[in-house]
Amino acid sequence: MAAFLFFVLSSAFYSGIAAQQSPLNISLGSSLTPTGNSSSWLSPTRIFAFGFYQQRNGYAVGIFLAGIPEKTAVWTANRDNPIFSSNVSLILSTDGRLILQLLEGQYISIANPLEPISSASMLDSGNFVLYNSEKEIIWQSFEHPTNSLLPGQRLAADHELISSASETDDSRGIFRLKMQTDGHLVQYPVGTTDVAENSYWASGTNGDGPNITLNLQDDGHLYLINSSVNIVKNLSDGGHPQNKMIYLMKIDVDGIFRLYSHSLDQMGNWSILWESSADKCDPKGLCGFNGFCTKLDSLVECKCLPGFDFVNQGNWSSGCERSLFAGSCNSTDPMANYTIEYLESTIWEDNPFFILETNTREDCAKICLEDCNCEAAFFKDGQCKKQRLPLTYGKRATDSNIALVKVGKPATKDEGVIPSNPLKCRKEEVRVYVLIIGISLVVLGVLISVIAGVYVRRNQVWAYKQISRFRNVEFLENVAPRAFTFAELEQATNEFREELGRGASGAVYKGILPDSEKVVAVKKLEKVLTDREKEFQNEITVIGKTHHRNLVRLLGYCLDGAKRLLVYEYMSNGSLADVLLKPENHPSWDERTKIARDIAGGILYLHEECETQIIHCDIKPQNILMDENRCPKISDFGLAKLLKHDQTRTHTTFRGTKGYVAPEWYRKMPVTVKADVYSFGIVLLEIICCRKSLDWSFSEDQAVLEDWAYQCFKAGELHKLVGDQEVVDMRKLERMMKIALWCVQDEPALRPSMKKVLLMLEGTVDIPDPPSPTSFSSST
Ligand SMILES: *[C@@H]1O[C@H](CO)[C@@H](O)[C@H](O)[C@H]1NC(C)=O
Ligand SMILES: *[C@@H]1O[C@H](CO)[C@@H](O)[C@H](O)[C@H]1NC(C)=O
Ligand SMILES: *[C@@H]1O[C@H](CO)[C@@H](O)[C@H](O)[C@H]1NC(C)=O
Ligand SMILES: *[C@@H]1O[C@H](CO)[C@@H](O)[C@H](O)[C@H]1NC(C)=O
Ligand SMILES: *[C@@H]1O[C@H](CO)[C@@H](O)[C@H](O)[C@H]1NC(C)=O
Ligand SMILES: *[C@@H]1O[C@H](CO)[C@@H](O)[C@H](O)[C@H]1NC(C)=O
Ligand SMILES: *[C@@H]1O[C@H](CO)[C@@H](O)[C@H](O)[C@H]1NC(C)=O
Ligand SMILES: *[C@@H]1O[C@H](CO)[C@@H](O)[C@H](O)[C@H]1NC(C)=O
Ligand SMILES: *[C@@H]1O[C@H](CO)[C@@H](O)[C@H](O)[C@H]1NC(C)=O
Ligand SMILES: *[C@@H]1O[C@H](CO)[C@@H](O)[C@H](O)[C@H]1NC(C)=O
């Protein structure tokens, strides 16, 4: 069976070449121009051509079906910016490069083989190939698919097809089809991570092995095979006519991938043989934040939530924002300025921050109105799920889900007309709450909170003391972090056997350095900007120069090919999360105030005292490690710049950990040191109360610590926040609480600097009463 398939595959691959006359040999010095006599190089049977094809009001370079009237493009060069005016020429230069000459002296490279080109061919299969002087193929378009697959071409593991931006612009669009290394073929919106919540179609072949590929055969058979050439899944049956028909698989502009056929007679149309979905509202990301997809017959349209308008008219993916002015929400009378509007049969990504049983949608509406944090809710099957904005991946569907949207009441007559500056007020309304979170994330958070907990053997501590004078000398000599080879670290960690924890930046392993017997924590960075070796080294130098008793020391690093590892000193008492959340570990009140001061001192050093200012971006209890004396040390500082993070508003991909992330991450606002102040404020609340900032085992009003703490503060009931059995100086508690509430102000300018925080923690300055963290907006 396998052998047979292999034969079929091979013949499919070569039929285009073998069956036709030998391909034309395009020699060095050949050139093309969009408007001249030769604008493309044809394949022997003139079905395919490589060269210029028309796009909007210019030309793109690529491969297209010259043999049919539509001249459909199947491959496009330079997709970041594919459209050129007519004043360009494509040259296979005499020094062996394929370049697009723009103006005198300016050129763009179309293909980058490792060796000089000595000739090129446009094959009848639709593959454009470049040869070296030994007539070996050194580059072929089939290995660099853009949005389409042709018979004989395959989509290999870890590769993806990306849709075009529009029917007349083949630059990258907003949907992708990825052949994952786990064997799963999945569709996602561009710019999202490869997780199930973002996917809108999947082949269901995950776990069927590595190196599964998507293949198209010349009889229209579209299927997935594994590395031993066994079919894992058929997507569409084969057996279609092979002669005078051409097949094409393409991820279309609308996000659906389809298999098409077209007869090679001059007549005829593309017809669809198979498609990944018949519902054009399926592709996620078609409508941006707070929009939803609707269908009328076969016409699709994005609409905005009631009370919302498109951010950019005519651009669905830009999403929607509030259009109506509404007064601020006041928790003593939250219903005054709002009403609820209903949207039937719509579904969204469900990310509730609270779920309640209710009988009717009116009850659900009331519950949402009464909560200033609730901006929308879903009502289905007797459950009312409170949501925060933005709502994502919305569409109309035959589903009983009802979306309830909180809408600002227009100002009533005696309050005056709608203010003349709606932009200013809109901004206040659009504020996105900090703690967008689902119960699933809380569970995730708990899972993640395993971290570098470590212990040093007692005799080693003793040994360390014995030779400490000698060690000090060594320490001074080795101030800069040392470079390790990957093999050294592999050996030190015993082939990465003991995993200490795993965070957003990568997994951490325990190791012992062979030369000094020093116990270390080795972090394997994932998602690093791999191609920027220099930048990596610069960052390492910056991190290596930081020396503070409340920062974890970077001892070394490894830069080996694409591998990036960091070697840190080992912390034997786990993380602050372990200390705070395990009742048997609870530090006393006095110890807690000391921990808070130490952390503040570490952050202050990063912000103001080290050579280069460092914004941590991910302050949270899991990143604060405890040494053998339970002295806290901040870890992972400086990593923000090393890791690849899409710092757009896409709420799934921002840096940091939900719950500790300052609101400006969600807005189009610059992120400054004040973002760390915010995260510190949340951590301080957790230190004061010895609980997580989000904990759904508490009743609804207590689940979000920030809100609950402010309520208690307002009501003068701070004792509710600490355990009954705990002896706490109430005046000190009030001070700490005020500091925390100042730090978690939504408006960055209201938050104190770390220096001020430290002064306040040390009791040397007076602290005014903080306002409600959410009462000031960024526009005031
Ligand atoms: C193409 O033609 C050149 C010059 O005639 C020759 O040197 C080269 O080997 C040919 N290449 C192929 C792949 O036939
Ligand atoms: C283009 O073709 C026309 C007519 O076929 C011919 O007169 C002209 O010389 C050609 N130009 C070039 C640059 O080959
Ligand atoms: C092309 O270049 C010529 C001079 O090199 C210039 O006169 C002409 O305007 C250019 N055409 C376009 C469409 O840019
Ligand atoms: C998968 O493909 C890669 C690259 O071709 C190869 O190195 C690896 O050994 C393959 N794995 C399996 C299990 O076939
Ligand atoms: C490929 O799939 C076949 C049939 O499902 C299976 O027997 C074989 O082990 C798979 N090969 C690999 C390398 O996973
Ligand atoms: C896939 O299709 C081929 C031929 O069309 C057939 O021989 C094979 O049994 C099918 N495999 C599966 C897993 O359905
Ligand atoms: C091609 O499609 C158009 C509209 O979709 C239709 O009017 C025409 O008849 C079709 N032609 C053929 C040959 O199928
Ligand atoms: C539409 O909006 C998105 C997101 O704001 C942006 O990335 C894209 O470039 C816009 N598209 C057009 C055609 O303006
Ligand atoms: C309604 O909004 C206005 C304008 O922001 C505000 O002054 C007023 O206090 C709000 N009323 C209530 C009861 O929240
Ligand atoms: C909230 O409403 C109450 C009663 O209507 C009022 O006393 C209080 O000043 C309001 N607070 C804010 C911040 O508007």
PDB file of C-alpha atoms in Angstrom, residues 73-305:
ATOM      1  CA  ALA A  73      -2.154  33.708  -9.659  1.00  0.00           C
ATOM      2  CA  VAL A  74      -0.890  30.713  -7.678  1.00  0.00           C
ATOM      3  CA  TRP A  75       2.278  32.161  -6.171  1.00  0.00           C
ATOM      4  CA  THR A  76       3.362  35.713  -5.375  1.00  0.00           C
ATOM      5  CA  ALA A  77       6.809  37.115  -4.708  1.00  0.00           C
ATOM      6  CA  ASN A  78       7.551  39.750  -2.104  1.00  0.00           C
ATOM      7  CA  ARG A  79       4.203  39.485  -0.364  1.00  0.00           C
ATOM      8  CA  ASP A  80       4.930  42.226   2.136  1.00  0.00           C
ATOM      9  CA  ASN A  81       4.611  44.764  -0.628  1.00  0.00           C
ATOM     10  CA  PRO A  82       3.809  43.031  -3.896  1.00  0.00           C
ATOM     11  CA  ILE A  83       2.478  45.768  -6.138  1.00  0.00           C
ATOM     12  CA  PHE A  84       4.797  47.790  -8.357  1.00  0.00           C
ATOM     13  CA  SER A  85       4.344  50.467 -10.969  1.00  0.00           C
ATOM     14  CA  SER A  86       5.248  49.658 -14.578  1.00  0.00           C
ATOM     15  CA  ASN A  87       8.733  51.158 -14.239  1.00  0.00           C
ATOM     16  CA  VAL A  88      10.384  47.918 -13.042  1.00  0.00           C
ATOM     17  CA  SER A  89      12.198  45.035 -14.648  1.00  0.00           C
ATOM     18  CA  LEU A  90      12.795  41.493 -13.483  1.00  0.00           C
ATOM     19  CA  ILE A  91      16.313  40.320 -14.157  1.00  0.00           C
ATOM     20  CA  LEU A  92      18.109  36.991 -13.933  1.00  0.00           C
ATOM     21  CA  SER A  93      21.394  38.780 -13.542  1.00  0.00           C
ATOM     22  CA  THR A  94      24.664  37.584 -14.981  1.00  0.00           C
ATOM     23  CA  ASP A  95      26.044  37.202 -11.456  1.00  0.00           C
ATOM     24  CA  GLY A  96      23.332  34.650 -10.673  1.00  0.00           C
ATOM     25  CA  ARG A  97      20.637  36.531  -8.805  1.00  0.00           C
ATOM     26  CA  LEU A  98      16.919  36.873  -9.504  1.00  0.00           C
ATOM     27  CA  ILE A  99      16.136  40.489  -8.809  1.00  0.00           C
ATOM     28  CA  LEU A 100      13.558  43.129  -9.430  1.00  0.00           C
ATOM     29  CA  GLN A 101      15.206  46.330 -10.550  1.00  0.00           C
ATOM     30  CA  LEU A 102      13.266  49.369  -9.396  1.00  0.00           C
ATOM     31  CA  LEU A 103      15.047  52.616 -10.144  1.00  0.00           C
ATOM     32  CA  GLU A 104      18.693  52.938 -11.038  1.00  0.00           C
ATOM     33  CA  GLY A 105      20.616  50.939  -8.475  1.00  0.00           C
ATOM     34  CA  GLN A 106      17.640  49.892  -6.352  1.00  0.00           C
ATOM     35  CA  TYR A 107      16.546  46.291  -6.400  1.00  0.00           C
ATOM     36  CA  ILE A 108      14.522  43.697  -4.511  1.00  0.00           C
ATOM     37  CA  SER A 109      15.563  40.079  -4.367  1.00  0.00           C
ATOM     38  CA  ILE A 110      12.822  37.683  -5.559  1.00  0.00           C
ATOM     39  CA  ALA A 111      14.374  34.413  -4.381  1.00  0.00           C
ATOM     40  CA  ASN A 112      17.317  33.810  -2.105  1.00  0.00           C
ATOM     41  CA  PRO A 113      18.975  30.481  -2.906  1.00  0.00           C
ATOM     42  CA  LEU A 114      22.206  29.750  -1.075  1.00  0.00           C
ATOM     43  CA  GLU A 115      24.252  29.469  -4.263  1.00  0.00           C
ATOM     44  CA  PRO A 116      24.444  31.606  -7.399  1.00  0.00           C
ATOM     45  CA  ILE A 117      21.821  30.765  -9.996  1.00  0.00           C
ATOM     46  CA  SER A 118      22.993  29.550 -13.371  1.00  0.00           C
ATOM     47  CA  SER A 119      19.624  28.953 -15.007  1.00  0.00           C
ATOM     48  CA  ALA A 120      15.888  28.825 -14.307  1.00  0.00           C
ATOM     49  CA  SER A 121      12.841  26.968 -15.623  1.00  0.00           C
ATOM     50  CA  MET A 122       9.099  27.401 -15.504  1.00  0.00           C
ATOM     51  CA  LEU A 123       7.848  23.805 -15.342  1.00  0.00           C
ATOM     52  CA  ASP A 124       4.475  22.583 -16.579  1.00  0.00           C
ATOM     53  CA  SER A 125       3.584  21.539 -13.031  1.00  0.00           C
ATOM     54  CA  GLY A 126       3.481  25.225 -12.054  1.00  0.00           C
ATOM     55  CA  ASN A 127       6.792  24.955 -10.210  1.00  0.00           C
ATOM     56  CA  PHE A 128       9.350  27.644 -10.942  1.00  0.00           C
ATOM     57  CA  VAL A 129      12.829  26.275 -10.279  1.00  0.00           C
ATOM     58  CA  LEU A 130      16.318  27.718 -10.076  1.00  0.00           C
ATOM     59  CA  TYR A 131      19.409  25.613 -10.841  1.00  0.00           C
ATOM     60  CA  ASN A 132      23.055  25.883  -9.911  1.00  0.00           C
ATOM     61  CA  SER A 133      25.894  25.170 -12.287  1.00  0.00           C
ATOM     62  CA  GLU A 134      25.590  21.413 -11.544  1.00  0.00           C
ATOM     63  CA  LYS A 135      21.976  21.575 -12.760  1.00  0.00           C
ATOM     64  CA  GLU A 136      20.782  20.812  -9.267  1.00  0.00           C
ATOM     65  CA  ILE A 137      17.650  22.524  -8.026  1.00  0.00           C
ATOM     66  CA  ILE A 138      18.640  25.159  -5.478  1.00  0.00           C
ATOM     67  CA  TRP A 139      15.275  26.890  -5.047  1.00  0.00           C
ATOM     68  CA  GLN A 140      11.714  26.089  -6.137  1.00  0.00           C
ATOM     69  CA  SER A 141       8.453  27.936  -5.694  1.00  0.00           C
ATOM     70  CA  PHE A 142       6.759  24.670  -4.606  1.00  0.00           C
ATOM     71  CA  GLU A 143       8.729  24.836  -1.373  1.00  0.00           C
ATOM     72  CA  HIS A 144       7.582  28.384  -0.651  1.00  0.00           C
ATOM     73  CA  PRO A 145       3.800  28.277  -1.019  1.00  0.00           C
ATOM     74  CA  THR A 146       1.920  31.536  -0.501  1.00  0.00           C
ATOM     75  CA  ASN A 147      -1.854  31.033  -0.578  1.00  0.00           C
ATOM     76  CA  SER A 148      -2.272  28.031  -2.905  1.00  0.00           C
ATOM     77  CA  LEU A 149      -1.237  24.444  -3.519  1.00  0.00           C
ATOM     78  CA  LEU A 150      -1.000  22.861  -6.976  1.00  0.00           C
ATOM     79  CA  PRO A 151      -1.069  19.135  -7.809  1.00  0.00           C
ATOM     80  CA  GLY A 152       2.285  17.681  -6.806  1.00  0.00           C
ATOM     81  CA  GLN A 153       2.909  20.405  -4.258  1.00  0.00           C
ATOM     82  CA  ARG A 154       2.708  19.779  -0.543  1.00  0.00           C
ATOM     83  CA  LEU A 155       2.316  21.816   2.609  1.00  0.00           C
ATOM     84  CA  ALA A 156       5.042  20.531   4.908  1.00  0.00           C
ATOM     85  CA  ALA A 157       4.982  20.409   8.700  1.00  0.00           C
ATOM     86  CA  ASP A 158       5.427  23.794  10.373  1.00  0.00           C
ATOM     87  CA  HIS A 159       4.480  25.648   7.195  1.00  0.00           C
ATOM     88  CA  GLU A 160       1.414  27.715   6.523  1.00  0.00           C
ATOM     89  CA  LEU A 161      -0.600  29.237   3.731  1.00  0.00           C
ATOM     90  CA  ILE A 162      -1.786  32.805   4.219  1.00  0.00           C
ATOM     91  CA  SER A 163      -4.773  34.243   2.439  1.00  0.00           C
ATOM     92  CA  SER A 164      -4.499  37.294   0.213  1.00  0.00           C
ATOM     93  CA  ALA A 165      -5.533  40.718   1.448  1.00  0.00           C
ATOM     94  CA  SER A 166      -8.177  41.078  -1.243  1.00  0.00           C
ATOM     95  CA  GLU A 167      -9.127  39.707  -4.664  1.00  0.00           C
ATOM     96  CA  THR A 168      -6.959  42.370  -6.273  1.00  0.00           C
ATOM     97  CA  ASP A 169      -4.108  42.475  -3.783  1.00  0.00           C
ATOM     98  CA  ASP A 170      -2.028  39.380  -3.089  1.00  0.00           C
ATOM     99  CA  SER A 171      -0.217  40.776  -0.071  1.00  0.00           C
ATOM    100  CA  ARG A 172      -0.759  38.854   3.158  1.00  0.00           C
ATOM    101  CA  GLY A 173      -4.356  38.845   4.374  1.00  0.00           C
ATOM    102  CA  ILE A 174      -5.860  37.970   7.715  1.00  0.00           C
ATOM    103  CA  PHE A 175      -6.275  34.170   7.661  1.00  0.00           C
ATOM    104  CA  ARG A 176      -3.829  31.289   7.744  1.00  0.00           C
ATOM    105  CA  LEU A 177      -3.850  27.525   7.301  1.00  0.00           C
ATOM    106  CA  LYS A 178      -1.138  25.847   9.309  1.00  0.00           C
ATOM    107  CA  MET A 179       0.284  22.348   9.026  1.00  0.00           C
ATOM    108  CA  GLN A 180       1.324  21.901  12.630  1.00  0.00           C
ATOM    109  CA  THR A 181       4.171  19.709  13.752  1.00  0.00           C
ATOM    110  CA  ASP A 182       1.731  17.649  15.837  1.00  0.00           C
ATOM    111  CA  GLY A 183      -0.002  16.491  12.660  1.00  0.00           C
ATOM    112  CA  HIS A 184      -2.943  18.845  12.960  1.00  0.00           C
ATOM    113  CA  LEU A 185      -3.978  20.980   9.997  1.00  0.00           C
ATOM    114  CA  VAL A 186      -5.622  24.070  11.492  1.00  0.00           C
ATOM    115  CA  GLN A 187      -7.019  27.419  10.418  1.00  0.00           C
ATOM    116  CA  TYR A 188      -6.428  30.528  12.527  1.00  0.00           C
ATOM    117  CA  PRO A 189      -6.600  34.283  12.081  1.00  0.00           C
ATOM    118  CA  VAL A 190      -3.202  35.805  11.313  1.00  0.00           C
ATOM    119  CA  GLY A 191      -1.459  37.302  14.337  1.00  0.00           C
ATOM    120  CA  THR A 192      -2.880  34.887  16.903  1.00  0.00           C
ATOM    121  CA  THR A 193      -1.205  32.072  18.773  1.00  0.00           C
ATOM    122  CA  ASP A 194      -1.781  28.443  17.809  1.00  0.00           C
ATOM    123  CA  VAL A 195      -4.333  27.610  20.478  1.00  0.00           C
ATOM    124  CA  ALA A 196      -7.735  25.994  20.141  1.00  0.00           C
ATOM    125  CA  GLU A 197      -9.646  29.155  21.108  1.00  0.00           C
ATOM    126  CA  ASN A 198      -8.345  30.898  18.005  1.00  0.00           C
ATOM    127  CA  SER A 199      -8.897  28.065  15.544  1.00  0.00           C
ATOM    128  CA  TYR A 200     -11.935  27.881  13.322  1.00  0.00           C
ATOM    129  CA  TRP A 201     -11.278  24.680  11.425  1.00  0.00           C
ATOM    130  CA  ALA A 202      -9.138  21.653  12.193  1.00  0.00           C
ATOM    131  CA  SER A 203      -8.480  18.347  10.483  1.00  0.00           C
ATOM    132  CA  GLY A 204      -8.672  16.323  13.707  1.00  0.00           C
ATOM    133  CA  THR A 205      -5.373  14.568  12.971  1.00  0.00           C
ATOM    134  CA  ASN A 206      -3.420  15.863  15.938  1.00  0.00           C
ATOM    135  CA  GLY A 207      -1.378  13.154  17.521  1.00  0.00           C
ATOM    136  CA  ASP A 208      -1.221  11.166  14.267  1.00  0.00           C
ATOM    137  CA  GLY A 209       2.506  11.763  14.158  1.00  0.00           C
ATOM    138  CA  PRO A 210       5.111  14.335  13.209  1.00  0.00           C
ATOM    139  CA  ASN A 211       5.874  15.440   9.661  1.00  0.00           C
ATOM    140  CA  ILE A 212       2.345  14.969   8.350  1.00  0.00           C
ATOM    141  CA  THR A 213       1.931  16.852   5.087  1.00  0.00           C
ATOM    142  CA  LEU A 214      -1.022  18.145   3.094  1.00  0.00           C
ATOM    143  CA  ASN A 215      -0.930  16.896  -0.481  1.00  0.00           C
ATOM    144  CA  LEU A 216      -2.842  17.530  -3.667  1.00  0.00           C
ATOM    145  CA  GLN A 217      -2.750  15.035  -6.515  1.00  0.00           C
ATOM    146  CA  ASP A 218      -3.435  15.643 -10.194  1.00  0.00           C
ATOM    147  CA  ASP A 219      -6.822  13.887  -9.982  1.00  0.00           C
ATOM    148  CA  GLY A 220      -8.102  16.332  -7.357  1.00  0.00           C
ATOM    149  CA  HIS A 221      -7.370  14.076  -4.384  1.00  0.00           C
ATOM    150  CA  LEU A 222      -6.570  16.228  -1.325  1.00  0.00           C
ATOM    151  CA  TYR A 223      -5.259  14.345   1.699  1.00  0.00           C
ATOM    152  CA  LEU A 224      -2.871  14.230   4.636  1.00  0.00           C
ATOM    153  CA  ILE A 225      -0.072  11.654   4.747  1.00  0.00           C
ATOM    154  CA  ASN A 226       2.367  10.773   7.491  1.00  0.00           C
ATOM    155  CA  SER A 227       6.094  10.271   7.114  1.00  0.00           C
ATOM    156  CA  SER A 228       5.680   6.623   6.083  1.00  0.00           C
ATOM    157  CA  VAL A 229       3.415   7.681   3.212  1.00  0.00           C
ATOM    158  CA  ASN A 230       0.194   6.364   4.720  1.00  0.00           C
ATOM    159  CA  ILE A 231      -2.951   8.383   4.230  1.00  0.00           C
ATOM    160  CA  VAL A 232      -3.998   9.769   7.596  1.00  0.00           C
ATOM    161  CA  LYS A 233      -7.044  11.615   6.329  1.00  0.00           C
ATOM    162  CA  ASN A 234      -8.786  12.255   3.019  1.00  0.00           C
ATOM    163  CA  LEU A 235     -10.170  15.760   2.659  1.00  0.00           C
ATOM    164  CA  SER A 236     -11.576  15.322  -0.821  1.00  0.00           C
ATOM    165  CA  ASP A 237     -11.801  12.222  -2.985  1.00  0.00           C
ATOM    166  CA  GLY A 238      -9.713  11.846  -6.082  1.00  0.00           C
ATOM    167  CA  GLY A 239     -10.708  10.144  -9.313  1.00  0.00           C
ATOM    168  CA  HIS A 240     -11.435  13.311 -11.224  1.00  0.00           C
ATOM    169  CA  PRO A 241     -10.312  13.604 -14.836  1.00  0.00           C
ATOM    170  CA  GLN A 242      -6.604  14.207 -15.116  1.00  0.00           C
ATOM    171  CA  ASN A 243      -6.497  15.440 -18.670  1.00  0.00           C
ATOM    172  CA  LYS A 244      -7.424  18.952 -19.623  1.00  0.00           C
ATOM    173  CA  MET A 245      -8.336  19.779 -16.052  1.00  0.00           C
ATOM    174  CA  ILE A 246      -6.369  21.782 -13.577  1.00  0.00           C
ATOM    175  CA  TYR A 247      -6.872  21.565  -9.788  1.00  0.00           C
ATOM    176  CA  LEU A 248      -5.999  24.211  -7.289  1.00  0.00           C
ATOM    177  CA  MET A 249      -6.286  24.390  -3.526  1.00  0.00           C
ATOM    178  CA  LYS A 250      -6.370  27.868  -2.118  1.00  0.00           C
ATOM    179  CA  ILE A 251      -7.068  29.652   1.144  1.00  0.00           C
ATOM    180  CA  ASP A 252      -9.403  32.353  -0.057  1.00  0.00           C
ATOM    181  CA  VAL A 253      -9.635  35.967   0.990  1.00  0.00           C
ATOM    182  CA  ASP A 254     -12.685  35.068   3.126  1.00  0.00           C
ATOM    183  CA  GLY A 255     -10.645  32.608   5.206  1.00  0.00           C
ATOM    184  CA  ILE A 256     -12.150  29.364   3.889  1.00  0.00           C
ATOM    185  CA  PHE A 257      -9.875  26.984   1.993  1.00  0.00           C
ATOM    186  CA  ARG A 258     -11.274  25.410  -1.109  1.00  0.00           C
ATOM    187  CA  LEU A 259     -10.350  22.921  -3.761  1.00  0.00           C
ATOM    188  CA  TYR A 260     -11.147  24.170  -7.250  1.00  0.00           C
ATOM    189  CA  SER A 261     -11.150  22.647 -10.694  1.00  0.00           C
ATOM    190  CA  HIS A 262     -10.984  24.378 -14.028  1.00  0.00           C
ATOM    191  CA  SER A 263     -11.026  22.925 -17.498  1.00  0.00           C
ATOM    192  CA  LEU A 264      -8.093  23.906 -19.639  1.00  0.00           C
ATOM    193  CA  ASP A 265     -10.346  24.695 -22.581  1.00  0.00           C
ATOM    194  CA  GLN A 266     -10.579  28.359 -23.107  1.00  0.00           C
ATOM    195  CA  MET A 267     -14.157  28.162 -21.830  1.00  0.00           C
ATOM    196  CA  GLY A 268     -15.155  27.332 -18.325  1.00  0.00           C
ATOM    197  CA  ASN A 269     -14.976  28.602 -14.799  1.00  0.00           C
ATOM    198  CA  TRP A 270     -13.405  27.678 -11.530  1.00  0.00           C
ATOM    199  CA  SER A 271     -15.789  25.351  -9.738  1.00  0.00           C
ATOM    200  CA  ILE A 272     -15.585  24.302  -6.117  1.00  0.00           C
ATOM    201  CA  LEU A 273     -14.945  20.593  -5.493  1.00  0.00           C
ATOM    202  CA  TRP A 274     -14.555  20.861  -1.735  1.00  0.00           C
ATOM    203  CA  GLU A 275     -14.441  23.572   0.934  1.00  0.00           C
ATOM    204  CA  SER A 276     -13.409  23.600   4.565  1.00  0.00           C
ATOM    205  CA  SER A 277     -16.650  25.266   5.612  1.00  0.00           C
ATOM    206  CA  ALA A 278     -19.881  26.311   3.978  1.00  0.00           C
ATOM    207  CA  ASP A 279     -20.491  28.978   6.597  1.00  0.00           C
ATOM    208  CA  LYS A 280     -18.738  32.172   5.631  1.00  0.00           C
ATOM    209  CA  CYS A 281     -19.127  33.445   9.182  1.00  0.00           C
ATOM    210  CA  ASP A 282     -16.923  30.623  10.500  1.00  0.00           C
ATOM    211  CA  PRO A 283     -13.538  32.291   9.977  1.00  0.00           C
ATOM    212  CA  LYS A 284     -12.609  33.930  13.251  1.00  0.00           C
ATOM    213  CA  GLY A 285     -11.288  37.442  13.067  1.00  0.00           C
ATOM    214  CA  LEU A 286     -13.408  38.421  10.076  1.00  0.00           C
ATOM    215  CA  CYS A 287     -15.130  40.882  12.363  1.00  0.00           C
ATOM    216  CA  GLY A 288     -12.891  42.573  14.913  1.00  0.00           C
ATOM    217  CA  PHE A 289     -13.499  43.291  18.594  1.00  0.00           C
ATOM    218  CA  ASN A 290     -17.139  43.886  19.561  1.00  0.00           C
ATOM    219  CA  GLY A 291     -18.379  43.073  16.080  1.00  0.00           C
ATOM    220  CA  PHE A 292     -20.295  40.025  14.917  1.00  0.00           C
ATOM    221  CA  CYS A 293     -20.804  38.297  11.595  1.00  0.00           C
ATOM    222  CA  THR A 294     -24.251  37.971  10.020  1.00  0.00           C
ATOM    223  CA  LYS A 295     -25.458  36.303   6.844  1.00  0.00           C
ATOM    224  CA  LEU A 296     -28.201  37.190   4.453  1.00  0.00           C
ATOM    225  CA  ASP A 297     -28.423  34.439   1.833  1.00  0.00           C
ATOM    226  CA  SER A 298     -24.803  34.184   0.762  1.00  0.00           C
ATOM    227  CA  LEU A 299     -23.886  37.738   1.710  1.00  0.00           C
ATOM    228  CA  VAL A 300     -21.830  38.140   4.840  1.00  0.00           C
ATOM    229  CA  GLU A 301     -21.642  41.296   6.853  1.00  0.00           C
ATOM    230  CA  CYS A 302     -20.075  42.405  10.098  1.00  0.00           C
ATOM    231  CA  LYS A 303     -22.163  44.422  12.499  1.00  0.00           C
ATOM    232  CA  CYS A 304     -21.339  46.169  15.732  1.00  0.00           C
ATOM    233  CA  LEU A 305     -22.857  45.601  19.163  1.00  0.00           C
TER     234      LEU A 305
END
